[in-house]
């Protein structure tokens, strides 16, 4: 798939006060930071815990100009239609362009992987 | 990966009153029903919309004895540690064994797919 590339990807999870809930998102973030560079990805939470999107944007390196927010969500609801676009709009500046990507769950690679997990449990692969 | 196989998989999404939020879960369910058999999978919602887990279990064919509930969640929080296990416990019977699987987001295939999506946006693949 041909994709636009970005200087920096912010992984945005919903957020929960529960440290156990946060763990898989932190693990994913550590993994991609290790694979693709510490400076190229951040993890933020929309609500209920920190760091927020605002916290993360404030700490970006000065040479970052093109940022994409990748929601670690399976579906688009009110949060991704309304709340997050408003947060992003408030963070845009002349120096920093921020775009909101479709949620990771709507990517074909993830949809195919979910199908394969289901197939495996039904003994179909 | 060696997995136990089940007669029937219930895909369990969180639930929302928002039909747009529900759409990708319905699409995934239709897709796997088409691929692996209408009788082998159902879609249920934990809260805020229907069908519920109870609704779906009630409609299972009489020959189904071994059911797995696959949470379409990315992480385990209170819902999957407490609420859903209690719902499942109440639905167990001598004729029907129901197990709760780890959430789809914690499966290696899905984790790898999420990593590849991030890599793609960073121009690393």
Coordinates of N, CA and C in Angstrom, one line a residue, chain B:
Chain B
X1 N 0.8 -21.7 15.4 CA 0.5 -21.9 16.9 C -0.5 -23.0 17.1
X2 N -0.3 -23.8 18.1 CA -1.2 -24.8 18.4 C -2.3 -24.3 19.2
X3 N -3.5 -24.3 18.7 CA -4.7 -23.8 19.5 C -5.7 -24.8 19.7
X4 N -6.4 -24.8 20.8 CA -7.6 -25.6 21.0 C -8.6 -25.1 20.0
X5 N -9.4 -26.0 19.5 CA -10.5 -25.6 18.6 C -11.8 -25.6 19.3
X6 N -12.7 -24.8 18.8 CA -14.0 -24.7 19.4 C -15.1 -24.9 18.3
X7 N -16.3 -25.3 18.8 CA -17.4 -25.5 17.9 C -17.9 -24.1 17.3
X8 N -17.8 -23.1 18.2 CA -18.4 -21.8 17.9 C -17.6 -20.7 18.6
X9 N -17.3 -19.6 17.8 CA -16.6 -18.5 18.4 C -17.6 -17.3 18.5
X10 N -17.7 -16.8 19.7 CA -18.5 -15.5 19.8 C -17.5 -14.4 19.9
X11 N -17.6 -13.5 18.9 CA -16.8 -12.3 18.9 C -17.5 -11.3 19.8
X12 N -16.8 -10.8 20.8 CA -17.4 -9.9 21.8 C -16.8 -8.5 21.7
X13 N -17.6 -7.6 21.2 CA -17.1 -6.2 21.2 C -17.6 -5.4 22.4
X14 N -17.0 -4.3 22.7 CA -17.4 -3.5 23.8 C -18.9 -3.1 23.7
X15 N -19.2 -2.5 22.6 CA -20.6 -2.0 22.4 C -20.7 -0.5 22.5
X16 N -21.6 0.1 21.7 CA -21.8 1.5 21.7 C -23.2 1.7 21.0
X17 N -23.9 2.7 21.4 CA -25.2 3.0 20.7 C -25.0 3.5 19.3
X18 N -23.7 3.8 18.9 CA -23.4 4.5 17.7 C -23.3 3.4 16.5
X19 N -24.2 3.5 15.5 CA -24.2 2.5 14.5 C -22.9 2.5 13.7
X20 N -22.3 3.7 13.6 CA -21.0 3.8 12.8 C -19.9 3.1 13.6
X21 N -19.9 3.2 14.9 CA -18.9 2.5 15.7 C -19.0 1.0 15.5
X22 N -20.3 0.5 15.4 CA -20.5 -1.0 15.3 C -20.1 -1.5 13.9
X23 N -20.1 -0.7 12.9 CA -19.9 -1.2 11.6 C -18.7 -2.1 11.3
X24 N -17.5 -1.7 11.8 CA -16.3 -2.6 11.5 C -16.4 -4.0 12.2
X25 N -17.1 -4.0 13.3 CA -17.3 -5.3 14.0 C -18.3 -6.2 13.2
X26 N -19.3 -5.5 12.7 CA -20.3 -6.3 11.9 C -19.7 -6.8 10.6
X27 N -18.8 -5.9 10.0 CA -18.1 -6.3 8.8 C -17.2 -7.5 9.0
X28 N -16.5 -7.4 10.1 CA -15.6 -8.6 10.5 C -16.4 -9.8 10.7
X29 N -17.5 -9.7 11.4 CA -18.3 -10.9 11.6 C -18.9 -11.5 10.3
X30 N -19.4 -10.6 9.4 CA -19.9 -11.1 8.1 C -18.8 -11.8 7.3
X31 N -17.6 -11.2 7.4 CA -16.5 -11.8 6.6 C -16.1 -13.2 7.2
X32 N -16.0 -13.3 8.5 CA -15.6 -14.7 9.0 C -16.8 -15.7 8.9
X33 N -18.0 -15.2 8.9 CA -19.2 -16.1 8.7 C -19.1 -16.6 7.3
X34 N -18.8 -15.7 6.4 CA -18.7 -16.1 4.9 C -17.6 -17.1 4.7
X35 N -16.4 -16.8 5.4 CA -15.2 -17.7 5.2 C -15.3 -19.0 5.9
X36 N -15.9 -19.0 7.1 CA -15.7 -20.2 8.0 C -17.1 -20.7 8.4
X37 N -18.1 -20.2 7.9 CA -19.5 -20.8 8.2 C -20.3 -20.0 9.1
X38 N -21.5 -19.7 8.6 CA -22.5 -18.9 9.3 C -22.8 -19.5 10.7
X39 N -22.8 -20.8 10.8 CA -23.1 -21.4 12.1 C -22.0 -21.4 13.1
X40 N -20.8 -21.0 12.7 CA -19.6 -21.1 13.5 C -19.2 -19.8 14.3
X41 N -19.8 -18.7 13.9 CA -19.4 -17.5 14.7 C -20.7 -16.6 14.9
X42 N -20.6 -15.9 16.0 CA -21.6 -14.9 16.3 C -20.9 -13.6 16.7
X43 N -21.7 -12.5 16.7 CA -21.2 -11.3 17.2 C -22.1 -10.8 18.4
X44 N -21.5 -10.4 19.5 CA -22.2 -9.9 20.6 C -21.5 -8.7 21.2
X45 N -22.3 -7.9 21.9 CA -21.7 -6.7 22.5 C -21.9 -6.8 24.1
X46 N -20.8 -6.3 24.7 CA -20.8 -6.4 26.2 C -21.8 -5.5 26.8
X47 N -22.0 -4.3 26.3 CA -22.9 -3.3 26.9 C -23.4 -2.3 25.8
X48 N -24.3 -1.5 26.2 CA -24.8 -0.3 25.4 C -25.5 -0.6 24.1
X49 N -25.5 -1.9 23.7 CA -26.3 -2.2 22.5 C -26.5 -3.7 22.5
X50 N -27.2 -4.2 21.5 CA -27.6 -5.6 21.4 C -27.1 -6.1 20.0
X51 N -26.9 -7.5 19.9 CA -27.3 -8.5 20.8 C -26.2 -8.7 22.0
X52 N -26.7 -9.0 23.1 CA -25.8 -9.3 24.3 C -25.3 -10.7 24.1
X53 N -24.3 -11.0 25.0 CA -23.8 -12.4 25.1 C -24.9 -13.4 25.4
X54 N -25.8 -13.0 26.3 CA -26.9 -13.9 26.7 C -27.8 -14.1 25.5
X55 N -28.1 -13.1 24.7 CA -29.0 -13.2 23.5 C -28.3 -14.3 22.5
X56 N -27.0 -14.1 22.4 CA -26.3 -15.0 21.4 C -26.2 -16.4 21.9
X57 N -26.0 -16.6 23.1 CA -25.8 -18.0 23.7 C -27.2 -18.7 23.6
X58 N -28.2 -17.9 23.8 CA -29.6 -18.5 23.7 C -29.9 -19.1 22.4
X59 N -29.4 -18.4 21.3 CA -29.7 -18.8 20.0 C -28.7 -19.9 19.4
X60 N -27.8 -20.4 20.2 CA -26.8 -21.3 19.6 C -27.5 -22.6 19.2
X61 N -27.1 -23.3 18.2 CA -27.6 -24.6 17.8 C -27.4 -25.6 19.0
X62 N -28.4 -26.5 19.1 CA -28.3 -27.5 20.2 C -27.1 -28.4 20.1
X63 N -26.5 -28.5 19.0 CA -25.3 -29.4 18.9 C -24.0 -28.7 19.3
X64 N -24.1 -27.4 19.6 CA -22.9 -26.7 20.0 C -22.6 -26.9 21.5
X65 N -21.4 -27.4 21.8 CA -21.1 -27.8 23.2 C -19.9 -27.0 23.7
X66 N -19.1 -26.5 22.8 CA -17.8 -25.9 23.2 C -17.7 -24.5 22.5
X67 N -17.8 -23.5 23.3 CA -17.9 -22.2 22.8 C -16.7 -21.4 23.3
X68 N -16.1 -20.5 22.5 CA -15.1 -19.6 23.0 C -15.5 -18.2 22.7
X69 N -15.3 -17.3 23.7 CA -15.6 -15.9 23.6 C -14.3 -15.2 23.3
X70 N -14.3 -14.6 22.1 CA -13.0 -13.8 21.7 C -13.3 -12.3 21.8
X71 N -12.7 -11.7 22.8 CA -13.0 -10.3 22.9 C -12.3 -9.5 21.8
X72 N -13.1 -8.7 21.1 CA -12.5 -7.8 20.1 C -12.2 -6.5 20.9
X73 N -11.1 -6.6 21.7 CA -10.6 -5.6 22.5 C -9.1 -5.6 22.3
X74 N -8.5 -4.4 22.5 CA -7.0 -4.4 22.4 C -6.3 -4.7 23.7
X75 N -7.0 -4.5 24.8 CA -6.3 -4.7 26.1 C -7.3 -5.2 27.1
X76 N -6.8 -5.8 28.2 CA -7.7 -6.3 29.3 C -7.8 -5.3 30.4
X77 N -9.0 -4.8 30.6 CA -9.2 -3.9 31.8 C -10.3 -4.6 32.7
X78 N -10.9 -3.8 33.4 CA -11.9 -4.3 34.4 C -13.0 -5.1 33.7
X79 N -13.4 -4.7 32.5 CA -14.5 -5.4 31.8 C -14.1 -6.9 31.6
X80 N -12.9 -7.1 31.1 CA -12.5 -8.5 30.7 C -12.0 -9.3 32.0
X81 N -11.6 -8.5 33.0 CA -11.1 -9.3 34.2 C -12.3 -9.6 35.1
X82 N -13.4 -8.9 35.1 CA -14.4 -9.0 36.1 C -15.8 -9.2 35.4
X83 N -16.2 -8.2 34.6 CA -17.6 -8.2 34.1 C -17.9 -9.4 33.2
X84 N -17.0 -9.6 32.2 CA -17.3 -10.6 31.2 C -17.2 -12.0 31.8
X85 N -16.1 -12.3 32.7 CA -16.1 -13.6 33.3 C -17.3 -13.9 34.1
X86 N -17.9 -12.9 34.8 CA -19.1 -13.1 35.6 C -20.3 -13.5 34.6
X87 N -20.4 -12.8 33.5 CA -21.4 -13.0 32.5 C -21.3 -14.5 32.0
X88 N -20.1 -14.9 31.7 CA -19.8 -16.2 31.2 C -20.2 -17.3 32.2
X89 N -19.7 -17.1 33.4 CA -20.0 -18.0 34.5 C -21.5 -18.3 34.6
X90 N -22.3 -17.3 34.5 CA -23.8 -17.4 34.6 C -24.4 -18.2 33.4
X91 N -23.6 -18.3 32.3 CA -24.2 -18.9 31.1 C -23.7 -20.4 30.9
X92 N -22.7 -20.8 31.8 CA -22.2 -22.2 31.7 C -23.3 -23.1 32.0
X93 N -23.3 -24.3 31.4 CA -24.2 -25.3 31.8 C -23.6 -26.7 31.6
X94 N -24.3 -27.7 32.0 CA -23.7 -29.1 31.8 C -23.5 -29.4 30.3
X95 N -24.3 -28.8 29.5 CA -24.3 -29.0 28.0 C -23.4 -28.1 27.3
X96 N -23.0 -27.0 27.9 CA -22.3 -25.9 27.2 C -21.1 -25.4 28.0
X97 N -19.9 -25.7 27.4 CA -18.7 -25.2 28.0 C -18.3 -23.9 27.3
X98 N -18.2 -22.8 28.1 CA -17.8 -21.5 27.5 C -16.5 -21.0 28.1
X99 N -15.5 -20.7 27.2 CA -14.2 -20.2 27.7 C -14.0 -18.8 27.2
X100 N -13.3 -18.0 28.0 CA -13.0 -16.7 27.6 C -11.5 -16.6 27.1
X101 N -11.4 -16.2 25.8 CA -10.0 -16.2 25.2 C -9.4 -14.8 25.6
X102 N -8.0 -14.8 25.4 CA -7.4 -13.5 25.5 C -7.9 -12.5 24.4
X103 N -7.9 -11.2 24.6 CA -8.4 -10.3 23.6 C -7.6 -10.4 22.3
X104 N -8.3 -10.2 21.2 CA -7.7 -10.3 19.9 C -6.4 -9.4 19.7
X105 N -6.4 -8.3 20.4 CA -5.3 -7.4 20.3 C -4.0 -7.9 20.9
X106 N -4.2 -9.0 21.8 CA -3.0 -9.5 22.4 C -2.5 -10.7 21.7
X107 N -3.1 -11.1 20.5 CA -2.6 -12.2 19.7 C -1.4 -11.7 18.9
X108 N -0.4 -12.5 18.8 CA 0.8 -12.1 18.1 C 0.6 -11.7 16.6
X109 N -0.4 -12.3 16.0 CA -0.6 -11.9 14.6 C -1.1 -10.5 14.5
X110 N -1.9 -10.1 15.4 CA -2.5 -8.7 15.5 C -1.4 -7.8 15.9
X111 N -0.6 -8.1 16.9 CA 0.5 -7.3 17.3 C 1.4 -7.0 16.2
X112 N 1.8 -8.0 15.5 CA 2.7 -7.9 14.3 C 2.1 -7.0 13.3
X113 N 0.8 -7.1 13.0 CA 0.1 -6.3 12.0 C 0.1 -4.9 12.4
X114 N -0.1 -4.6 13.7 CA -0.1 -3.2 14.2 C 1.3 -2.6 14.0
X115 N 2.3 -3.4 14.3 CA 3.7 -2.9 14.1 C 4.0 -2.6 12.6
X116 N 3.4 -3.4 11.7 CA 3.7 -3.2 10.3 C 2.9 -1.9 9.8
X117 N 1.8 -1.7 10.4 CA 1.0 -0.4 10.0 C 1.9 0.8 10.4
X118 N 2.4 0.8 11.6 CA 3.2 1.9 12.1 C 4.5 2.1 11.2
X119 N 5.1 0.9 10.9 CA 6.3 1.0 10.1 C 6.0 1.6 8.7
X120 N 4.8 1.3 8.2 CA 4.4 1.8 6.9 C 4.3 3.3 6.9
X121 N 3.7 3.8 7.9 CA 3.5 5.3 8.0 C 4.8 6.0 8.3
X122 N 5.8 5.3 8.8 CA 7.1 5.9 9.0 C 8.0 5.7 7.8
X123 N 7.5 5.0 6.8 CA 8.3 4.7 5.6 C 9.4 3.7 5.8
X124 N 9.2 2.8 6.8 CA 10.2 1.8 7.1 C 10.0 0.5 6.5
X125 N 9.0 0.3 5.6 CA 8.9 -1.0 5.0 C 9.0 -0.7 3.5

